[in-house]
Each structure stands twice: as C-alpha cells, then as structure tokens.
Amino acid sequence: MTEPAAQILDGKALAARLCQRLQSAVATLKGEYGQQPGLAVVLVGDDPASEVYVRNKGLQTTAVGMLSFAHRLPADTSEAALLKLVRELNQDDRVHGILVQLPLPPQIGQPAVIAAIDPAKDVDGFHEVNAGRLMTGATVRALVPCTAQGCVMLIKEHRGGNLAGLEAVVLGRSNIVGKPVAHLLLEENCTVTVAHSRTRDVAEVCRRADILVAAVGRPYLVQGSWIMPGATVIDVGINRVIDDAGKARLVGDVDFASACRVAGAITPVPGGVGPMTIACLLRNTVVAACRQRNIEMAAL
Ligand code: GUN
C-alpha cells in the first residue's frame, strides 16, 4: 500500500484551539463585563441524529463557560407554538444566540422560523439579513454560517492567510454550506466556481481547483482522479453507509483512499469539518454577545 501523500487537516485539534480562545474570552466577558454569553438550542421532534447534535452542542457550550438553554418540543408542535418560543428567546436577555435545529417536521415552515429569529441572535447565520451582509461583503457585521466558517479556517491552516487568486471549486449550492462558503472564498479573493447536480462534466471542473470544497451529501462522489495534485480538499459530507463487513460507518463526499494520494491536504470524516462547525457556533455566540452589549473584543 502506498503512503498517503496528503497532509491530514485535523479539525478536532483546530476546533480545540479555537475553543480554548473562546473559553478565555468568555472568562473576560464574565470577569470584566459581568456578561455570560448564552446559547439557546431548540429541537422539535426526536430525530436521533439531531438529538446527538443538540446534546453535544449543550455540552460544549457549558465546557467553554457559556450558558446553555435546551428546548425540546414534541414532533407535533405547531408552527405558531415554535414562533412563540422564538419570539420569547428574542426578548430574553440571558440568550445571545438562538439555534433551531433543522430539519423541522413538515407542518412547520422553515423560512418562517428563520425569519422570526432576531438577526443579532441568529448564530446559524441563516437569516436573510445575515446572508445579505455576507453576500455584499459586510462580513464583519454578519453572523456567518458555522460550517462555512469552519471550512475557510481549515483551508487557511493549509494555505496560510492569503488565498488571493487561487481557483476554488465548491460542490453544492445549499444555503447552509455551498453558497456561504463560496461568498467567503470570494471575499478572500479566490476565483470561485459553484458546481452542482446540473453542472456539465463536474470532474473536469473539479480538476482545476486549488481548493475543492465538497458539500453535496453523496458518499464517495469525488474521486482521486478529479483532484489536482497538491489541492486542498475540504470534505463537508457526513454520509451513513453500510461497509463491506455490514457495519454502519460515516463517510464523506470524497473517496478518501484515492483522494489522499493526490491532494496536498484533506479533511477526514469524521474529525475534519464536523468539530469546526460546533466551535464556530460557539464563536458566533461570543461574537453575538459582544455586539449586543457593545463590547470590543480581540479577533477570535
Ligand atoms: N442541521 C444540520 N446542520 C445544521 C446547522 O448547521 N444548523 C441547524 N440549525 N440545523 C442543522
């Protein structure tokens, strides 16, 4: 077997370093300003994967010293009842960030819920106000979607701070990852292509990428032969598959075995983008708390 050529981008370690900085920022906010940032997470229904995410978010929130408020609502909750809770959280001074776990049950309209969240507390960065700020380059006033932020931090781990002029290809055009990551990379002066299910010859498009971000939810889609030698490959996919031995496994959108022989650096699944998403959620909560209280903090 050939040794992998690619550097493995350790999202767990990078997230742990970010959480350490957040912990000391929270200590300063508490000690010097009497403010303890608080994050409210709302889960509707009992989807097991969402349960795990919500529990982990709560544990990590308290681990950095912030307040965690979990709201679990039954699967048959009405849209009106959820909107009422969101409005209460908007008014609650102990809550600086609000996250409503997606997906929502079919009787609840996702756009109405996202629109109801105070943009200043929208730590997911899904509200049109925050999406608009990101798109117009007012990134310093936006709350930026967490996974997209995490991707760019991992890219900078490999490439350094200056990404100007690099070819970036983003596979996937979701509001949660594909579009925000494309805007962030544009802001970094990359030449950005967004490829998707209707793109002609997606492999050829990928082959020109210095930076390739895969966020489509298709296991093993991206093959080593799609990757330019030395490219930075960020795998956002978290797909549950049954392996040859009949065991359930989590795999990304990239065929790791073939990709890591070609790429310059690649994120593993799990342990790549996933831990960065939660760390960036906590970061957004600290940022939101500082902005709401007009507190200037050093960059986190
Ligand atoms: N479900 C899967 N990913 C996310 C996310 O980033 N935010 C929310 N609110 N729900 C999700």
Short mmCIF file of C-alpha atoms and ligand atoms in Angstrom, two decimals:
data_model
loop_
_atom_site.label_atom_id
_atom_site.label_comp_id
_atom_site.label_asym_id
_atom_site.label_seq_id
_atom_site.Cartn_x
_atom_site.Cartn_y
_atom_site.Cartn_z
CA MET A 1 0.00 0.00 0.00
CA THR A 2 1.28 3.48 -0.86
CA GLU A 3 1.56 6.02 1.91
CA PRO A 4 -0.93 8.89 1.69
CA ALA A 5 0.73 11.97 0.25
CA ALA A 6 -1.76 14.40 1.66
CA GLN A 7 -1.50 16.26 4.92
CA ILE A 8 -4.50 15.34 7.06
CA LEU A 9 -6.22 18.51 8.26
CA ASP A 10 -7.10 17.81 11.88
CA GLY A 11 -10.38 19.64 12.53
CA LYS A 12 -10.59 18.27 16.04
CA ALA A 13 -7.29 19.86 17.04
CA LEU A 14 -8.06 23.19 15.31
CA ALA A 15 -11.51 23.28 16.96
CA ALA A 16 -9.95 22.56 20.36
CA ARG A 17 -7.56 25.53 19.93
CA LEU A 18 -10.48 27.81 18.97
CA CYS A 19 -12.46 26.59 22.00
CA GLN A 20 -9.52 27.46 24.26
CA ARG A 21 -9.53 31.03 22.94
CA LEU A 22 -13.30 31.16 23.40
CA GLN A 23 -13.00 29.94 26.97
CA SER A 24 -10.66 32.78 27.87
CA ALA A 25 -12.85 35.32 26.01
CA VAL A 26 -15.87 34.09 28.00
CA ALA A 27 -13.88 34.39 31.24
CA THR A 28 -13.05 38.01 30.33
CA LEU A 29 -16.68 38.77 29.48
CA LYS A 30 -17.78 37.36 32.83
CA GLY A 31 -14.96 38.83 34.93
CA GLU A 32 -14.63 42.30 33.39
CA TYR A 33 -18.10 42.96 31.99
CA GLY A 34 -20.41 40.79 34.11
CA GLN A 35 -21.74 39.15 30.93
CA GLN A 36 -22.06 35.41 30.41
CA PRO A 37 -22.93 34.52 26.81
CA GLY A 38 -25.92 32.19 26.48
CA LEU A 39 -26.95 29.89 23.62
CA ALA A 40 -30.48 28.52 23.22
CA VAL A 41 -30.90 25.39 21.10
CA VAL A 42 -34.38 24.31 20.04
CA LEU A 43 -35.10 20.75 18.91
CA VAL A 44 -38.52 19.80 17.57
CA GLY A 45 -39.20 16.05 17.46
CA ASP A 46 -36.94 13.15 18.33
CA ASP A 47 -34.73 12.54 15.29
CA PRO A 48 -31.83 10.53 16.81
CA ALA A 49 -29.08 12.26 14.79
CA SER A 50 -30.43 15.69 15.77
CA GLU A 51 -30.63 14.55 19.42
CA VAL A 52 -26.91 13.72 19.34
CA TYR A 53 -26.02 17.09 17.76
CA VAL A 54 -28.12 19.01 20.27
CA ARG A 55 -26.65 17.17 23.26
CA ASN A 56 -23.09 17.76 22.00
CA LYS A 57 -23.80 21.45 21.43
CA GLY A 58 -25.09 21.79 25.00
CA LEU A 59 -22.05 20.03 26.49
CA GLN A 60 -19.55 22.09 24.51
CA THR A 61 -21.38 25.33 25.29
CA THR A 62 -21.04 24.78 29.03
CA ALA A 63 -17.45 23.48 28.60
CA VAL A 64 -16.30 26.95 27.42
CA GLY A 65 -18.18 28.60 30.29
CA MET A 66 -21.31 29.79 28.49
CA LEU A 67 -24.94 29.26 29.47
CA SER A 68 -26.84 26.58 27.56
CA PHE A 69 -30.62 26.57 27.23
CA ALA A 70 -32.11 23.46 25.60
CA HIS A 71 -35.73 23.47 24.46
CA ARG A 72 -37.14 20.11 23.37
CA LEU A 73 -40.58 20.24 21.76
CA PRO A 74 -42.76 17.32 20.63
CA ALA A 75 -42.84 16.32 16.95
CA ASP A 76 -46.44 17.57 16.57
CA THR A 77 -45.59 21.13 17.71
CA SER A 78 -47.40 23.74 15.59
CA GLU A 79 -45.57 26.47 13.67
CA ALA A 80 -47.36 29.07 15.83
CA ALA A 81 -46.06 27.46 19.04
CA LEU A 82 -42.48 27.38 17.72
CA LEU A 83 -42.69 31.01 16.54
CA LYS A 84 -43.94 31.99 20.01
CA LEU A 85 -40.92 30.32 21.63
CA VAL A 86 -38.54 32.02 19.17
CA ARG A 87 -40.07 35.42 19.99
CA GLU A 88 -39.65 34.75 23.72
CA LEU A 89 -35.98 33.84 23.16
CA ASN A 90 -35.52 37.02 21.07
CA GLN A 91 -36.66 39.00 24.16
CA ASP A 92 -34.66 37.01 26.73
CA ASP A 93 -31.57 38.97 27.84
CA ARG A 94 -29.77 35.81 29.01
CA VAL A 95 -29.91 34.42 25.45
CA HIS A 96 -27.41 35.88 22.97
CA GLY A 97 -27.68 33.14 20.35
CA ILE A 98 -30.62 31.09 19.07
CA LEU A 99 -30.33 27.91 17.00
CA VAL A 100 -33.37 25.99 15.80
CA GLN A 101 -32.16 22.54 14.78
CA LEU A 102 -33.03 21.60 11.18
CA PRO A 103 -34.74 19.76 9.60
CA LEU A 104 -38.12 20.67 11.08
CA PRO A 105 -41.26 18.49 10.93
CA PRO A 106 -43.38 19.02 7.78
CA GLN A 107 -46.11 21.10 9.46
CA ILE A 108 -43.56 23.83 10.26
CA GLY A 109 -42.29 26.19 7.55
CA GLN A 110 -38.52 26.57 7.83
CA PRO A 111 -38.41 30.03 6.15
CA ALA A 112 -40.93 31.49 8.63
CA VAL A 113 -38.93 30.20 11.59
CA ILE A 114 -35.61 31.50 10.28
CA ALA A 115 -37.20 34.89 9.52
CA ALA A 116 -38.56 35.10 13.10
CA ILE A 117 -35.12 34.87 14.73
CA ASP A 118 -33.62 38.25 15.68
CA PRO A 119 -30.73 38.64 13.17
CA ALA A 120 -28.48 39.77 16.06
CA LYS A 121 -29.06 36.38 17.73
CA ASP A 122 -29.02 34.29 14.52
CA VAL A 123 -25.87 32.28 15.30
CA ASP A 124 -26.59 29.93 12.38
CA GLY A 125 -26.31 32.92 10.02
CA PHE A 126 -29.37 31.72 8.07
CA HIS A 127 -31.50 34.90 8.34
CA GLU A 128 -31.77 36.94 5.13
CA VAL A 129 -30.17 39.92 6.89
CA ASN A 130 -27.03 37.92 7.69
CA ALA A 131 -26.99 36.19 4.29
CA GLY A 132 -27.30 39.64 2.68
CA ARG A 133 -24.45 41.07 4.73
CA LEU A 134 -22.22 38.15 3.75
CA MET A 135 -23.17 38.49 0.08
CA THR A 136 -22.50 42.23 -0.03
CA GLY A 137 -19.13 41.90 1.67
CA ALA A 138 -20.30 43.35 5.01
CA THR A 139 -18.88 40.21 6.57
CA VAL A 140 -17.68 41.99 9.72
CA ARG A 141 -21.31 42.81 10.62
CA ALA A 142 -22.72 39.41 9.57
CA LEU A 143 -23.13 36.26 11.58
CA VAL A 144 -21.63 33.76 9.12
CA PRO A 145 -22.90 30.14 8.83
CA CYS A 146 -20.77 27.93 11.06
CA THR A 147 -19.77 25.13 8.67
CA ALA A 148 -18.70 27.63 6.01
CA GLN A 149 -16.52 29.48 8.54
CA GLY A 150 -15.02 26.17 9.64
CA CYS A 151 -14.16 25.25 6.04
CA VAL A 152 -12.28 28.51 5.45
CA MET A 153 -10.36 28.19 8.73
CA LEU A 154 -9.25 24.68 7.68
CA ILE A 155 -8.24 25.94 4.22
CA LYS A 156 -6.11 28.66 5.83
CA GLU A 157 -4.45 26.03 8.02
CA HIS A 158 -3.05 24.51 4.84
CA ARG A 159 -2.65 27.55 2.58
CA GLY A 160 -1.85 30.31 5.07
CA GLY A 161 -3.83 33.54 5.29
CA ASN A 162 -3.55 34.71 1.69
CA LEU A 163 -5.84 32.84 -0.72
CA ALA A 164 -5.86 35.58 -3.39
CA GLY A 165 -6.01 34.32 -6.96
CA LEU A 166 -6.50 30.67 -6.09
CA GLU A 167 -9.08 28.64 -8.02
CA ALA A 168 -11.78 27.44 -5.64
CA VAL A 169 -14.49 24.98 -6.64
CA VAL A 170 -17.45 24.50 -4.32
CA LEU A 171 -19.52 21.39 -4.99
CA GLY A 172 -23.05 22.04 -3.75
CA ARG A 173 -25.22 25.15 -3.60
CA SER A 174 -27.11 24.87 -0.30
CA ASN A 175 -27.88 27.95 1.78
CA ILE A 176 -26.26 26.23 4.78
CA VAL A 177 -22.84 25.46 3.25
CA GLY A 178 -22.31 25.83 -0.52
CA LYS A 179 -23.44 29.42 -1.02
CA PRO A 180 -21.89 30.89 2.15
CA VAL A 181 -18.57 29.12 1.60
CA ALA A 182 -18.50 30.45 -1.98
CA HIS A 183 -19.07 34.02 -0.72
CA LEU A 184 -16.39 33.69 1.96
CA LEU A 185 -13.87 32.45 -0.61
CA LEU A 186 -14.82 35.27 -2.96
CA GLU A 187 -14.18 37.67 -0.08
CA GLU A 188 -10.72 36.04 0.20
CA ASN A 189 -10.16 36.93 -3.48
CA CYS A 190 -10.36 33.38 -4.81
CA THR A 191 -11.77 32.70 -8.26
CA VAL A 192 -14.87 30.77 -7.24
CA THR A 193 -16.90 28.24 -9.23
CA VAL A 194 -20.03 26.71 -7.72
CA ALA A 195 -20.74 23.31 -9.25
CA HIS A 196 -23.92 21.31 -8.62
CA SER A 197 -26.10 18.45 -9.81
CA ARG A 198 -26.72 20.12 -13.20
CA THR A 199 -23.09 21.02 -13.89
CA ARG A 200 -21.69 19.52 -17.10
CA ASP A 201 -18.54 17.42 -16.58
CA VAL A 202 -18.17 18.08 -12.88
CA ALA A 203 -14.94 16.05 -12.73
CA GLU A 204 -13.29 18.40 -15.25
CA VAL A 205 -14.46 21.45 -13.27
CA CYS A 206 -13.02 19.98 -10.06
CA ARG A 207 -9.67 19.24 -11.69
CA ARG A 208 -8.86 22.95 -11.96
CA ALA A 209 -9.39 23.56 -8.24
CA ASP A 210 -6.55 24.61 -5.95
CA ILE A 211 -9.23 24.45 -3.26
CA LEU A 212 -12.07 21.94 -3.51
CA VAL A 213 -14.98 22.03 -1.05
CA ALA A 214 -17.41 19.11 -1.37
CA ALA A 215 -20.83 19.65 0.25
CA VAL A 216 -23.37 17.58 -1.64
CA GLY A 217 -24.23 14.61 0.62
CA ARG A 218 -23.20 11.93 -1.89
CA PRO A 219 -20.85 9.27 -0.45
CA TYR A 220 -17.53 8.80 -2.32
CA LEU A 221 -18.62 11.15 -5.16
CA VAL A 222 -15.26 12.89 -5.56
CA GLN A 223 -12.57 10.52 -6.85
CA GLY A 224 -8.82 10.98 -6.69
CA SER A 225 -8.84 11.43 -10.49
CA TRP A 226 -10.98 14.59 -10.02
CA ILE A 227 -8.34 16.27 -7.88
CA MET A 228 -5.43 18.44 -8.97
CA PRO A 229 -2.17 17.26 -7.41
CA GLY A 230 -1.47 19.32 -4.28
CA ALA A 231 -5.03 20.66 -3.94
CA THR A 232 -6.65 21.46 -0.60
CA VAL A 233 -9.71 19.22 -0.25
CA ILE A 234 -12.41 20.00 2.31
CA ASP A 235 -15.00 17.25 2.76
CA VAL A 236 -18.21 18.53 4.33
CA GLY A 237 -20.21 15.34 3.70
CA ILE A 238 -21.40 13.19 6.60
CA ASN A 239 -22.99 10.15 4.99
CA ARG A 240 -24.02 6.99 6.80
CA VAL A 241 -23.15 3.89 4.74
CA ILE A 242 -23.01 0.16 5.38
CA ASP A 243 -19.47 -1.08 4.69
CA ASP A 244 -18.44 -4.43 3.15
CA ALA A 245 -18.46 -6.04 6.60
CA GLY A 246 -22.08 -4.94 7.14
CA LYS A 247 -21.14 -2.24 9.66
CA ALA A 248 -22.59 1.30 9.65
CA ARG A 249 -19.89 3.92 9.00
CA LEU A 250 -19.74 7.67 8.46
CA VAL A 251 -18.06 8.69 5.20
CA GLY A 252 -17.67 11.97 3.37
CA ASP A 253 -18.45 13.10 -0.18
CA VAL A 254 -14.83 12.38 -1.14
CA ASP A 255 -13.37 8.94 -1.77
CA PHE A 256 -10.69 9.41 0.89
CA ALA A 257 -8.50 6.45 -0.14
CA SER A 258 -7.93 7.66 -3.71
CA ALA A 259 -8.07 11.40 -2.89
CA CYS A 260 -5.36 11.40 -0.26
CA ARG A 261 -2.82 10.03 -2.78
CA VAL A 262 -3.29 13.15 -4.92
CA ALA A 263 -4.36 16.03 -2.66
CA GLY A 264 -1.91 18.28 -0.82
CA ALA A 265 -4.18 18.30 2.21
CA ILE A 266 -7.54 16.72 3.01
CA THR A 267 -10.02 16.70 5.89
CA PRO A 268 -11.01 13.31 7.32
CA VAL A 269 -14.62 12.26 8.05
CA PRO A 270 -15.24 12.22 10.94
CA GLY A 271 -12.79 14.62 12.63
CA GLY A 272 -12.47 17.27 9.92
CA VAL A 273 -15.19 19.85 9.31
CA GLY A 274 -17.64 18.47 11.93
CA PRO A 275 -15.80 19.64 15.06
CA MET A 276 -15.17 23.04 13.43
CA THR A 277 -18.92 23.59 12.95
CA ILE A 278 -19.65 23.40 16.67
CA ALA A 279 -16.60 25.51 17.58
CA CYS A 280 -17.73 28.20 15.10
CA LEU A 281 -21.25 28.09 16.58
CA LEU A 282 -19.75 28.89 19.99
CA ARG A 283 -17.62 31.59 18.37
CA ASN A 284 -20.72 33.15 16.78
CA THR A 285 -22.42 33.15 20.18
CA VAL A 286 -19.50 35.03 21.78
CA VAL A 287 -19.40 37.46 18.83
CA ALA A 288 -23.18 37.99 19.06
CA ALA A 289 -22.99 38.61 22.81
CA CYS A 290 -20.20 41.21 22.36
CA ARG A 291 -22.12 43.03 19.62
CA GLN A 292 -25.36 43.04 21.62
CA ARG A 293 -23.55 44.61 24.60
CA ASN A 294 -21.27 46.90 22.54
CA ILE A 295 -18.15 45.18 23.86
CA GLU A 296 -14.99 45.31 21.72
CA MET A 297 -13.11 42.01 21.77
CA ALA A 298 -9.88 40.99 20.06
CA ALA A 299 -10.47 38.80 17.00
CA LEU A 300 -11.25 35.23 17.99
N1 GUN B 1 -28.96 20.67 10.85
C1 GUN B 1 -27.84 20.25 10.23
N2 GUN B 1 -26.90 21.23 10.21
C2 GUN B 1 -27.45 22.28 10.84
C3 GUN B 1 -26.96 23.57 11.16
O1 GUN B 1 -25.84 23.98 10.86
N3 GUN B 1 -27.82 24.38 11.84
C4 GUN B 1 -29.07 23.98 12.19
N4 GUN B 1 -29.85 24.85 12.83
N5 GUN B 1 -29.54 22.78 11.91
C5 GUN B 1 -28.74 21.94 11.25
#
